[in-house]
Every structure is written in C-alpha cells, then in structure tokens.
C-alpha cells in the first residue's frame, strides 16, 4: 500500500506495508485507490455523455467514502466500485467493452499518480484530497436537499485534471479553484443547516451523563441526529453528542428536544478509551471512526458512507431511516445506574457552543467598540482537526498563554484540547467562542470579512491570527479556501502535510507566508511582537 493523505501518516512520509496508521489494511487501501480510479473514469466519461443527479451523488459518495476514517470495509468498497461501474455503463453503454477504447473513460490507475514527478504528484494530491474533503460537505448539504450545479460540475473537472499532463502553474491554479468552489460548498451547507434547523445560539452543554438508557451519536450529519431524536421521543432514552456533533446543541430545531441532554467524551482519537465498555450504543454518522475494539463492538452502529466489518449498518435515507436496532440496544443495555459525572480534558464540567456567524455578527457592534477601546487586543482562530500524534498539546498551551484581552474563536474537533477551559469574559462575551464544525470555517470567514469592512482594512491587516491543526482531507479543502481568499500568515501543525513537496511548500511560504507551528511562546511572540 501507499497512502500519505492524513497527518498521522507513517514517518511523515507515507504508510506502506500491511496496514496504515489509521488501521486500514493494504487491501482496503488498494480498494480505495480502485474506487478513486473508477470515480475518475466515471467523471471523464461524462465529458462525452450526459450525467444525471444520480451520477452527481455517486461521484460525491465515492469521494467521501475515501476520506480518512470513513470506510474500513472491503465488501462495501467493492460494492461502491460496482455501483460506479454500473453508472458509467448506464450513461455510456458498451464503454467498458468497446472494441476501440478511446482511453478517456477507463478506470484510472492510481499508481500513475503515486509515481509522478514529486512536484506534480504533490499538486495533484492537493487537488484530489481537497475535493475529497469538499465532497463530504456537498454530501451533508445534499442529504438536506441542497445542491449546487457549479460545485457538482467542478468535481468532474478536478477528477479529470488529475489524469492530464499539466505544468505546475496550471495545477496551482486548479488547487486554488478547489478553494474557491469549497467556499461555495461550505456556504451551501451553512444555508442547508440554518434553513433546516435555525440559526445557532450560544448554549452551555453539560458533560454529565444522566442515569438510564442513552445513545451516543458521533460524526457530522445533523439529519441523522434529527431522525434519531424523533424516533426516541417518549422512549426514556437520552441522546448525547460526541466529537463534531457537539455544535448541534446550538441549533433551535434540535435543542428543542428535551432528551438531547449533553455531550459525551471528547474528540475522535479518544473513542477507543472513552467507548470502552460503556452501557450504551454508539451511532457513527460520518468519518471519525477508528478500528473498533472488542469491548464495545457489539454496540457500534454505522450509517451513511461509514462502514466497518461486522458492524450493523443502518440503511435508508432521511426520514425513512429506521434506528429501531439502535434504540433496542440502548434499552437492552440500560445505561448507567446513577448519574456519571464526566469532565473535559482540562477538568471542566461543561462546554459552550453555538457561536455561529449569526450569533457573533449579532454583537458585532459590541466587538468593534471593544477593539476601539482596546479592551480586545487580538483575535485568534485556533481550530481544525484533533489527532493522537504527540505535539497537539501545543494548541492547549497556546490558548492558555494567549493574552487575557484576546478572544479565541474555534471550530472543528481540535477545540476539545481547550474548550472546557474557563478563560473568563471580555465585555460580557466569553473569551472562547465555539463556532461549530469544521465546515463552519465559512462562518469564521464571514466574521473576518465583516470585521475588515468595519475597520476599513484588508483581512490580513486585522488583529487576527489563524492557528490551525489538520488531520484529514476536510482540513485540506479549508486551507485551500483560505489561500484562495488571499489570507496569509497562517500557522499550521502539528506537522506539515507529507504530500507537500519542498518546491510546493516554497511556493506556499513565498506567496502566503504559511508557517509550521513551533512553540506557543515563540509563535505568540512572532504574532504579537
């Protein structure tokens, strides 16, 4: 196998041999490459044939399936490959068995990419991994009934370009276009979420688990949570979010359910310890699945594109999905006999979320006044993916050492390193504001642009610094969006992507001044002078 798409890849170079660091086997990796190659073939065939909405969904689903920590199941990967092939045959009959193949619609051999010139491979990987992340956001919006033809069409273009013989300059342009289209995709998902569930408002979320039956739901898909809440009404079962599902508590149409009680555990990489022998089922709705341990494998359920060998998978779409098996397992296990008091990583008993762009911009006048009065000296966006690799305590220490007159905006699961800290308030506003999931980077961008207009300056001239952590492909597309917008001076860690070649890194440093994180003390001094 060869895989270097995530931050934890072996030796910061690439996973090879029998298994990857994430736990996928060499055969699973091979099948994911085959699936990607099949999706590329399908995309290219649509250059000569008319696609459909079904084709769009299969392209998006195929890309999302190959994001890190989504699918470890060889059988479902094989089924997905067959699904892609059937769709290509439907829109381009006899293409596979054509006696005079044109070479444009065949499945792409991913080994051709992995053995490319180092810089070309780097840029094509940046494009591929970026659209994989974007596909996750497009999928969530699609589940809620929102799609963009502009976004969908770009998947076909980007997939086809991976097979072309292009120079670095052209590939850099396409990589920036990934950022442009991902901004539109995040805007679409933001509209889908807020139209469906209302504008998030700040809410204090307890970490204590009440006695009695409960279900833990993890991932990102708000529709799955809504359906689960409806199906558990009146059954004496409490629902607890985990990981990136925490921001759901801020949405009015979700927090109206009284049995949406609180948050269980922290970020995805701690699940093997946190789920160990818990008396409740866990429902995985998107990526963030780790290899399942024996001690809780009988209570794990998956849905959507998530799949793991021998785990029960809940099929269906939207309201038609039936979570009876999950509900019955919760009743069977019974939950804790007494309330169980849990804490965050730093000992806090609750966390606060719901500071979406709607909430932050509603108090923009107060924020602008506080900056003018020098009550707020600086804004730090400290967010992104969490992970298990040594060095991620940097983000906790950075937040702890930040000036007491600064504000910490955060999003995605990296916030679990510090979101239970009580850093006090400034002008009645908490110093830590959780803006939501990773896709809610769109909200942070809206806030930054609004502040720049209020102060009559460019975003890069604001007292705003971005300290980002990355793990998988959704972080890649967000980074490309920030670069597309011309945002500079980003600090990135805990390590730089293995797929970024020295020459590509040189380009990013020279044009955008991207810096690898060092120490909190040194980076704060560099930022604040």
Coordinates of C-alpha atoms in Angstrom, one line a residue:
X1 CA 0.0 0.0 0.0
X2 CA 0.9 3.7 -0.3
X3 CA -1.0 6.4 1.5
X4 CA 0.0 9.8 2.7
X5 CA -3.3 11.7 2.8
X6 CA -3.6 12.2 6.6
X7 CA -1.5 14.0 9.1
X8 CA -0.5 10.8 11.0
X9 CA 0.9 9.0 8.0
X10 CA 4.0 6.9 8.9
X11 CA 7.2 8.8 9.3
X12 CA 5.6 11.9 7.9
X13 CA 6.3 10.3 4.5
X14 CA 3.6 7.7 3.8
X15 CA 2.1 4.5 5.1
X16 CA 3.4 1.3 3.3
X17 CA 3.3 -2.4 4.1
X18 CA 0.5 -4.4 5.6
X19 CA -1.5 -1.6 7.2
X20 CA -1.8 2.2 7.6
X21 CA -1.6 4.2 10.9
X22 CA -5.3 4.7 10.7
X23 CA -5.9 1.0 10.8
X24 CA -6.9 0.3 7.2
X25 CA -5.3 -2.8 5.7
X26 CA -3.2 -2.8 2.5
X27 CA -6.2 -4.4 0.7
X28 CA -8.6 -1.7 1.9
X29 CA -6.1 0.9 0.7
X30 CA -5.9 -0.8 -2.7
X31 CA -9.7 -0.9 -3.0
X32 CA -9.9 2.8 -2.0
X33 CA -7.5 3.5 -4.9
X34 CA -9.5 1.4 -7.2
X35 CA -12.7 3.3 -6.2
X36 CA -10.9 6.6 -6.8
X37 CA -9.8 5.3 -10.2
X38 CA -13.3 4.2 -11.0
X39 CA -14.7 7.6 -10.0
X40 CA -12.2 9.3 -12.2
X41 CA -13.2 7.1 -15.1
X42 CA -16.9 7.9 -14.5
X43 CA -16.1 11.6 -14.3
X44 CA -14.2 11.6 -17.6
X45 CA -16.9 9.6 -19.4
X46 CA -19.3 12.5 -18.6
X47 CA -17.2 14.7 -20.9
X48 CA -18.8 12.8 -23.8
X49 CA -22.1 11.8 -22.3
X50 CA -24.9 13.4 -20.2
X51 CA -24.7 13.0 -16.5
X52 CA -27.7 12.9 -14.1
X53 CA -28.4 13.8 -10.5
X54 CA -27.7 10.2 -9.7
X55 CA -24.3 10.5 -11.3
X56 CA -23.5 13.5 -9.1
X57 CA -24.5 11.7 -6.0
X58 CA -22.3 8.7 -6.9
X59 CA -19.3 10.9 -7.6
X60 CA -19.7 12.7 -4.3
X61 CA -20.4 9.5 -2.4
X62 CA -17.4 7.8 -3.9
X63 CA -15.1 10.6 -3.0
X64 CA -16.5 10.9 0.6
X65 CA -16.0 7.1 1.1
X66 CA -12.2 7.5 0.6
X67 CA -11.8 10.2 3.3
X68 CA -9.7 9.0 6.2
X69 CA -11.5 7.1 9.0
X70 CA -14.7 6.6 6.9
X71 CA -14.7 3.1 5.5
X72 CA -12.7 0.1 6.6
X73 CA -15.0 -2.5 5.0
X74 CA -13.7 -4.2 1.9
X75 CA -17.1 -5.5 1.0
X76 CA -18.8 -2.1 0.9
X77 CA -15.8 -0.7 -1.1
X78 CA -16.3 -3.5 -3.7
X79 CA -20.0 -2.7 -3.8
X80 CA -19.2 1.0 -4.3
X81 CA -16.8 0.2 -7.1
X82 CA -19.5 -1.9 -8.8
X83 CA -22.0 0.9 -8.3
X84 CA -19.7 3.4 -10.1
X85 CA -19.1 0.9 -12.9
X86 CA -22.9 0.4 -13.4
X87 CA -23.4 4.1 -13.5
X88 CA -20.8 4.5 -16.2
X89 CA -22.4 1.7 -18.2
X90 CA -25.8 3.4 -17.8
X91 CA -24.6 6.8 -19.2
X92 CA -22.1 5.4 -21.6
X93 CA -23.4 2.0 -22.8
X94 CA -20.8 -0.5 -24.0
X95 CA -18.0 1.8 -23.0
X96 CA -16.3 -0.9 -20.9
X97 CA -16.4 -3.5 -23.6
X98 CA -15.8 -1.1 -26.6
X99 CA -13.6 -2.8 -29.3
X100 CA -11.9 0.5 -29.9
X101 CA -11.3 2.1 -26.5
X102 CA -10.6 5.8 -26.5
X103 CA -8.6 5.7 -23.3
X104 CA -10.6 8.6 -21.8
X105 CA -13.1 6.7 -19.8
X106 CA -11.1 3.8 -18.4
X107 CA -10.6 3.5 -14.7
X108 CA -7.5 5.5 -13.7
X109 CA -4.6 3.6 -12.3
X110 CA -3.7 5.5 -9.1
X111 CA -0.1 4.1 -9.3
X112 CA 0.4 6.6 -12.2
X113 CA -0.3 9.4 -9.7
X114 CA 1.8 8.0 -6.9
X115 CA 4.8 7.6 -9.2
X116 CA 4.5 11.0 -10.8
X117 CA 7.2 13.7 -10.6
X118 CA 7.4 14.8 -7.0
X119 CA 6.0 18.3 -7.5
X120 CA 3.3 17.2 -10.0
X121 CA 2.3 14.4 -7.6
X122 CA 2.2 16.9 -4.7
X123 CA -0.2 19.3 -6.5
X124 CA -2.4 16.6 -8.0
X125 CA -2.7 15.1 -4.5
X126 CA -3.6 18.5 -3.1
X127 CA -6.4 18.7 -5.6
X128 CA -7.6 15.2 -5.0
X129 CA -7.5 15.4 -1.2
X130 CA -9.2 18.8 -1.4
X131 CA -12.1 17.6 -3.4
X132 CA -12.5 14.6 -1.1
X133 CA -13.0 17.0 1.8
X134 CA -15.3 19.1 -0.3
X135 CA -17.3 16.0 -1.2
X136 CA -18.1 15.5 2.5
X137 CA -19.6 18.9 2.8
X138 CA -21.5 18.5 -0.5
X139 CA -22.9 15.2 0.8
X140 CA -24.2 16.7 4.0
X141 CA -25.9 19.5 2.1
X142 CA -27.3 17.0 -0.4
X143 CA -28.9 15.0 2.5
X144 CA -30.8 18.1 3.5
X145 CA -31.9 18.7 -0.1
X146 CA -29.4 21.4 -1.1
X147 CA -27.2 21.1 -4.2
X148 CA -25.1 23.3 -6.4
X149 CA -24.6 22.5 -10.1
X150 CA -21.5 24.7 -10.0
X151 CA -20.0 22.7 -7.2
X152 CA -21.1 19.4 -8.6
X153 CA -19.7 20.2 -12.0
X154 CA -16.3 21.1 -10.5
X155 CA -15.9 17.5 -9.2
X156 CA -15.9 16.3 -12.8
X157 CA -13.3 18.9 -13.9
X158 CA -10.9 18.3 -11.0
X159 CA -11.1 14.5 -11.3
X160 CA -10.3 14.7 -15.0
X161 CA -7.4 17.1 -14.5
X162 CA -5.7 14.5 -12.2
X163 CA -5.1 12.4 -15.4
X164 CA -3.8 15.3 -17.5
X165 CA -0.2 16.1 -18.3
X166 CA 0.0 19.7 -16.9
X167 CA 2.6 22.0 -15.7
X168 CA 2.9 23.2 -12.1
X169 CA 1.5 26.7 -12.8
X170 CA -1.8 25.2 -14.2
X171 CA -2.1 22.7 -11.3
X172 CA -1.6 25.5 -8.8
X173 CA -4.5 27.4 -10.5
X174 CA -6.7 24.3 -10.1
X175 CA -5.8 23.9 -6.5
X176 CA -6.8 27.5 -5.8
X177 CA -10.1 26.8 -7.7
X178 CA -10.7 23.9 -5.2
X179 CA -10.6 26.6 -2.5
X180 CA -13.0 28.8 -4.5
X181 CA -15.5 26.0 -5.0
X182 CA -15.2 24.8 -1.5
X183 CA -16.2 28.2 -0.2
X184 CA -19.4 28.0 -2.3
X185 CA -19.9 24.4 -1.0
X186 CA -19.5 25.5 2.7
X187 CA -21.9 28.4 2.0
X188 CA -24.4 25.9 0.6
X189 CA -24.1 23.7 3.7
X190 CA -24.4 26.6 6.0
X191 CA -27.6 27.5 4.2
X192 CA -28.8 23.9 4.4
X193 CA -28.1 23.7 8.1
X194 CA -29.6 27.0 9.2
X195 CA -32.6 26.7 6.9
X196 CA -33.4 23.3 8.3
X197 CA -32.5 23.9 12.0
X198 CA -32.4 27.6 12.6
X199 CA -29.5 30.0 13.4
X200 CA -27.3 28.6 16.2
X201 CA -27.3 30.4 19.5
X202 CA -24.9 30.0 22.4
X203 CA -25.6 27.2 24.8
X204 CA -23.9 25.6 27.8
X205 CA -23.6 21.9 27.3
X206 CA -23.2 19.6 30.3
X207 CA -20.7 16.7 30.2
X208 CA -22.5 14.7 32.9
X209 CA -24.3 11.5 31.7
X210 CA -27.7 11.1 33.5
X211 CA -28.7 7.6 34.7
X212 CA -30.8 5.4 32.4
X213 CA -30.7 4.4 28.8
X214 CA -28.8 6.6 26.3
X215 CA -27.3 6.7 22.8
X216 CA -24.1 8.4 21.8
X217 CA -24.2 9.9 18.3
X218 CA -20.9 11.0 16.6
X219 CA -19.9 12.4 13.3
X220 CA -21.3 15.5 11.5
X221 CA -24.7 14.6 10.0
X222 CA -27.4 16.7 11.6
X223 CA -30.2 15.0 9.7
X224 CA -29.3 11.7 11.3
X225 CA -29.4 13.3 14.7
X226 CA -32.8 14.8 13.9
X227 CA -34.3 11.5 12.8
X228 CA -32.8 9.8 15.9
X229 CA -34.3 12.4 18.2
X230 CA -37.7 12.0 16.6
X231 CA -37.6 8.2 16.9
X232 CA -36.5 8.2 20.5
X233 CA -39.2 10.7 21.7
X234 CA -41.1 9.4 24.7
X235 CA -39.0 6.2 25.0
X236 CA -37.0 7.2 28.1
X237 CA -33.7 7.3 26.1
X238 CA -31.4 10.3 26.3
X239 CA -29.2 11.4 23.4
X240 CA -25.6 12.6 23.8
X241 CA -23.4 14.1 21.1
X242 CA -19.8 13.2 20.6
X243 CA -17.0 14.8 18.6
X244 CA -18.1 17.1 15.8
X245 CA -21.7 16.6 16.7
X246 CA -21.4 18.9 19.7
X247 CA -22.4 22.1 17.8
X248 CA -25.8 20.5 17.2
X249 CA -26.8 21.8 20.6
X250 CA -26.8 25.3 19.3
X251 CA -29.5 24.8 16.6
X252 CA -33.0 25.7 17.8
X253 CA -34.8 22.9 15.9
X254 CA -32.5 20.3 17.5
X255 CA -32.1 21.6 21.1
X256 CA -35.9 21.8 21.4
X257 CA -35.8 18.1 22.1
X258 CA -35.5 17.7 25.9
X259 CA -33.8 14.3 25.6
X260 CA -30.9 15.9 23.8
X261 CA -29.0 16.0 27.1
X262 CA -25.4 16.8 26.7
X263 CA -22.0 15.8 25.2
X264 CA -20.2 12.5 25.8
X265 CA -16.4 12.4 25.7
X266 CA -14.0 14.5 23.6
X267 CA -12.5 14.2 20.1
X268 CA -12.5 11.2 17.7
X269 CA -9.0 9.9 18.6
X270 CA -10.0 9.1 22.2
X271 CA -13.0 6.9 21.3
X272 CA -11.3 3.6 21.9
X273 CA -10.8 4.6 25.5
X274 CA -14.0 6.5 26.0
X275 CA -16.3 3.9 24.4
X276 CA -14.7 1.1 26.3
X277 CA -17.5 -1.0 27.8
X278 CA -20.0 1.9 28.0
X279 CA -23.6 0.7 28.7
X280 CA -24.9 2.3 25.5
X281 CA -24.8 2.1 21.7
X282 CA -22.8 4.4 19.6
X283 CA -24.0 5.6 16.2
X284 CA -21.4 6.7 13.6
X285 CA -22.8 9.1 11.0
X286 CA -19.7 10.2 9.1
X287 CA -15.9 9.9 9.3
X288 CA -14.1 9.8 12.6
X289 CA -14.5 6.0 13.0
X290 CA -11.5 4.2 14.5
X291 CA -10.9 0.4 14.4
X292 CA -13.5 -1.0 16.8
X293 CA -12.3 -2.7 20.0
X294 CA -13.7 -6.0 21.2
X295 CA -15.0 -4.3 24.4
X296 CA -17.7 -2.3 22.6
X297 CA -18.0 -3.8 19.1
X298 CA -21.5 -5.3 19.9
X299 CA -22.9 -1.8 20.4
X300 CA -21.5 0.1 17.4
X301 CA -23.8 1.0 14.5
X302 CA -22.9 2.8 11.3
X303 CA -24.9 4.7 8.7
X304 CA -24.4 6.8 5.5
X305 CA -21.0 6.1 4.0
X306 CA -19.4 4.9 7.2
X307 CA -18.7 1.2 7.3
X308 CA -16.7 -1.3 9.3
X309 CA -16.5 -5.1 9.0
X310 CA -19.1 -7.0 11.1
X311 CA -20.8 -3.8 12.4
X312 CA -24.5 -3.3 11.9
X313 CA -25.2 -0.7 9.2
X314 CA -28.4 1.3 9.2
X315 CA -29.6 1.8 5.6
X316 CA -32.1 4.3 4.2
X317 CA -32.3 8.0 3.5
X318 CA -33.6 10.8 5.7
X319 CA -36.9 10.2 7.5
X320 CA -37.1 6.7 6.0
X321 CA -34.1 5.6 8.1
X322 CA -35.1 3.2 10.9
X323 CA -33.0 3.3 14.1
X324 CA -35.0 0.7 15.9
X325 CA -31.9 -1.6 16.3
X326 CA -30.0 1.2 18.0
X327 CA -33.0 2.1 20.2
X328 CA -33.5 -1.5 21.3
X329 CA -29.8 -1.8 22.1
X330 CA -30.0 1.3 24.3
X331 CA -33.0 -0.2 26.2
X332 CA -31.2 -3.5 26.5
X333 CA -28.0 -2.1 27.9
X334 CA -29.9 0.3 30.3
X335 CA -27.2 3.0 30.7
X336 CA -25.7 3.9 34.0
X337 CA -27.4 3.1 37.3
X338 CA -26.5 6.6 38.7
X339 CA -25.6 9.9 37.1
X340 CA -22.0 9.7 35.8
X341 CA -20.0 13.0 36.1
X342 CA -17.5 13.4 33.3
X343 CA -15.1 16.2 32.6
X344 CA -13.3 17.6 29.6
X345 CA -9.5 17.2 29.1
X346 CA -8.8 20.1 31.4
X347 CA -11.3 19.1 34.1
X348 CA -14.2 21.3 33.1
X349 CA -17.7 20.0 33.7
X350 CA -19.4 21.7 30.7
X351 CA -18.5 23.2 27.3
X352 CA -20.1 26.1 25.4
X353 CA -21.0 26.1 21.7
X354 CA -23.4 27.9 19.3
X355 CA -21.3 30.9 18.4
X356 CA -22.0 30.7 14.7
X357 CA -21.5 33.7 12.4
X358 CA -25.1 34.7 13.1
X359 CA -24.5 35.0 16.8
X360 CA -21.1 36.6 16.5
X361 CA -22.2 39.2 14.0
X362 CA -25.3 40.0 16.1
X363 CA -22.9 41.5 18.6
X364 CA -20.5 42.9 16.0
X365 CA -21.1 46.5 17.3
X366 CA -20.0 45.4 20.8
X367 CA -16.9 43.7 19.4
X368 CA -15.9 46.7 17.3
X369 CA -16.4 49.0 20.2
X370 CA -14.3 46.7 22.4
X371 CA -11.5 46.7 19.8
X372 CA -11.7 50.5 19.5
X373 CA -11.5 50.9 23.3
X374 CA -8.5 48.5 23.4
X375 CA -10.5 46.1 25.5
X376 CA -9.9 43.4 22.9
X377 CA -6.3 43.4 21.6
X378 CA -6.3 40.4 19.2
X379 CA -8.4 37.5 17.8
X380 CA -7.0 34.0 17.4
X381 CA -8.8 31.4 15.3
X382 CA -7.5 28.2 16.9
X383 CA -9.2 25.3 15.2
X384 CA -9.1 22.4 13.0
X385 CA -8.8 18.6 13.4
X386 CA -7.6 16.9 16.5
X387 CA -5.4 13.8 16.4
X388 CA -3.3 11.4 18.5
X389 CA 0.2 12.4 17.4
X390 CA 2.5 13.9 20.1
X391 CA 2.6 17.7 19.8
X392 CA -1.1 18.6 19.8
X393 CA -0.9 19.8 23.4
X394 CA 0.6 22.9 21.7
X395 CA -2.9 24.1 21.0
X396 CA -3.9 23.8 24.7
X397 CA -0.8 25.7 25.8
X398 CA -1.2 28.4 23.1
X399 CA -4.8 29.1 24.3
X400 CA -3.7 29.1 27.9
X401 CA -0.9 31.6 27.2
X402 CA -2.9 33.9 24.9
X403 CA -3.3 37.4 26.3
X404 CA -6.2 37.9 28.7
X405 CA -7.6 40.7 26.5
X406 CA -7.7 38.4 23.4
X407 CA -10.6 36.3 22.0
X408 CA -10.3 32.7 20.9
X409 CA -12.5 31.7 18.0
X410 CA -12.5 27.9 17.5
X411 CA -14.2 25.2 15.4
X412 CA -13.9 21.5 14.5
X413 CA -12.8 18.8 16.9
X414 CA -9.4 20.4 17.7
X415 CA -11.3 22.6 20.2
X416 CA -11.5 19.6 22.6
X417 CA -8.0 20.4 23.6
X418 CA -9.1 23.5 25.4
X419 CA -12.9 24.1 25.1
X420 CA -13.6 23.2 28.7
X421 CA -11.2 25.9 30.0
X422 CA -12.8 28.9 31.7
X423 CA -10.9 31.9 30.4
X424 CA -13.4 34.4 31.6
X425 CA -15.1 37.1 29.6
X426 CA -14.5 40.4 27.8
X427 CA -17.3 42.9 27.6
X428 CA -19.8 40.2 28.5
X429 CA -18.5 37.8 25.8
X430 CA -16.7 34.6 26.6
X431 CA -13.1 34.6 25.6
X432 CA -13.6 31.2 23.9
X433 CA -16.3 31.1 21.2
X434 CA -17.0 27.7 19.6
X435 CA -18.2 28.5 16.0
X436 CA -19.1 24.9 15.2
X437 CA -18.0 22.0 13.0
X438 CA -15.1 22.1 10.5
X439 CA -17.4 23.2 7.7
X440 CA -18.3 26.2 9.9
X441 CA -15.0 27.7 8.8
X442 CA -17.3 29.5 6.4
X443 CA -18.7 31.3 9.4
X444 CA -15.3 32.4 10.6
X445 CA -14.5 33.7 7.1
X446 CA -17.8 35.7 7.2
X447 CA -16.9 37.2 10.6
X448 CA -13.4 38.1 9.4
X449 CA -14.7 39.8 6.2
X450 CA -17.3 41.7 8.2
X451 CA -14.7 43.0 10.7
X452 CA -12.4 44.0 7.9
X453 CA -15.2 46.1 6.3
X454 CA -16.0 47.7 9.7
X455 CA -12.4 48.7 10.2
X456 CA -11.8 49.7 6.6
X457 CA -8.9 47.3 6.1
X458 CA -7.9 44.0 4.4
X459 CA -8.4 40.8 6.3
X460 CA -4.7 40.3 6.5
X461 CA -4.5 43.7 8.3
X462 CA -6.9 42.7 11.1
X463 CA -5.6 41.8 14.6
X464 CA -6.5 38.3 13.7
X465 CA -4.2 35.2 13.6
X466 CA -5.1 31.7 12.4
X467 CA -3.5 28.8 14.2
X468 CA -4.7 25.7 12.5
X469 CA -4.4 22.0 13.1
X470 CA -5.0 19.4 10.4
X471 CA -5.6 15.7 10.2
X472 CA -7.6 14.8 7.1
X473 CA -9.0 16.0 3.8
X474 CA -11.6 18.4 5.0
X475 CA -8.8 20.4 6.6
X476 CA -7.1 20.4 3.2
X477 CA -10.0 22.0 1.3
X478 CA -10.5 24.6 4.1
X479 CA -6.8 25.6 3.8
X480 CA -7.2 25.9 0.1
X481 CA -10.2 28.1 0.6
X482 CA -8.2 30.4 2.9
X483 CA -5.5 30.6 0.3
X484 CA -8.0 31.3 -2.4
X485 CA -9.2 34.3 -0.4
X486 CA -5.6 35.5 -0.1
X487 CA -5.3 35.0 3.6
X488 CA -1.7 34.9 4.7
X489 CA 0.4 34.3 7.8
X490 CA -1.3 31.0 8.8
X491 CA 0.3 28.8 11.4
X492 CA -0.2 25.1 10.5
X493 CA 0.6 22.0 12.5
X494 CA 1.3 19.8 14.2
X495 CA 3.3 18.7 11.1
X496 CA 3.2 19.9 7.5
X497 CA 1.4 17.5 5.0
X498 CA 3.6 14.7 3.7
X499 CA 2.2 15.2 0.2
X500 CA 3.5 18.8 0.0
X501 CA 6.8 18.7 -1.8
X502 CA 9.7 21.1 -1.0
X503 CA 9.0 23.2 -4.1
X504 CA 5.3 23.4 -3.4
X505 CA 6.0 24.3 0.2
X506 CA 8.4 27.0 -1.0
X507 CA 5.6 28.4 -3.2
X508 CA 3.2 28.5 -0.3
X509 CA 5.7 30.1 2.0
X510 CA 6.7 32.8 -0.5
X511 CA 3.2 33.6 -1.6
X512 CA 1.2 33.1 1.6
X513 CA 3.7 33.0 4.4
X514 CA 2.5 29.7 5.8
X515 CA 4.5 28.8 8.8
X516 CA 4.8 25.5 10.7
X517 CA 4.0 25.9 14.4
X518 CA 7.0 25.9 16.7
X519 CA 6.3 26.6 20.4
X520 CA 3.4 28.6 21.8
X521 CA 5.8 31.1 23.4
X522 CA 7.8 31.7 20.2
X523 CA 4.7 31.8 17.9
X524 CA 2.9 34.3 20.3
X525 CA 6.0 36.5 20.3
X526 CA 6.1 36.3 16.5
X527 CA 2.5 37.3 16.2
X528 CA 2.2 40.0 18.8
X529 CA 5.8 41.3 18.6

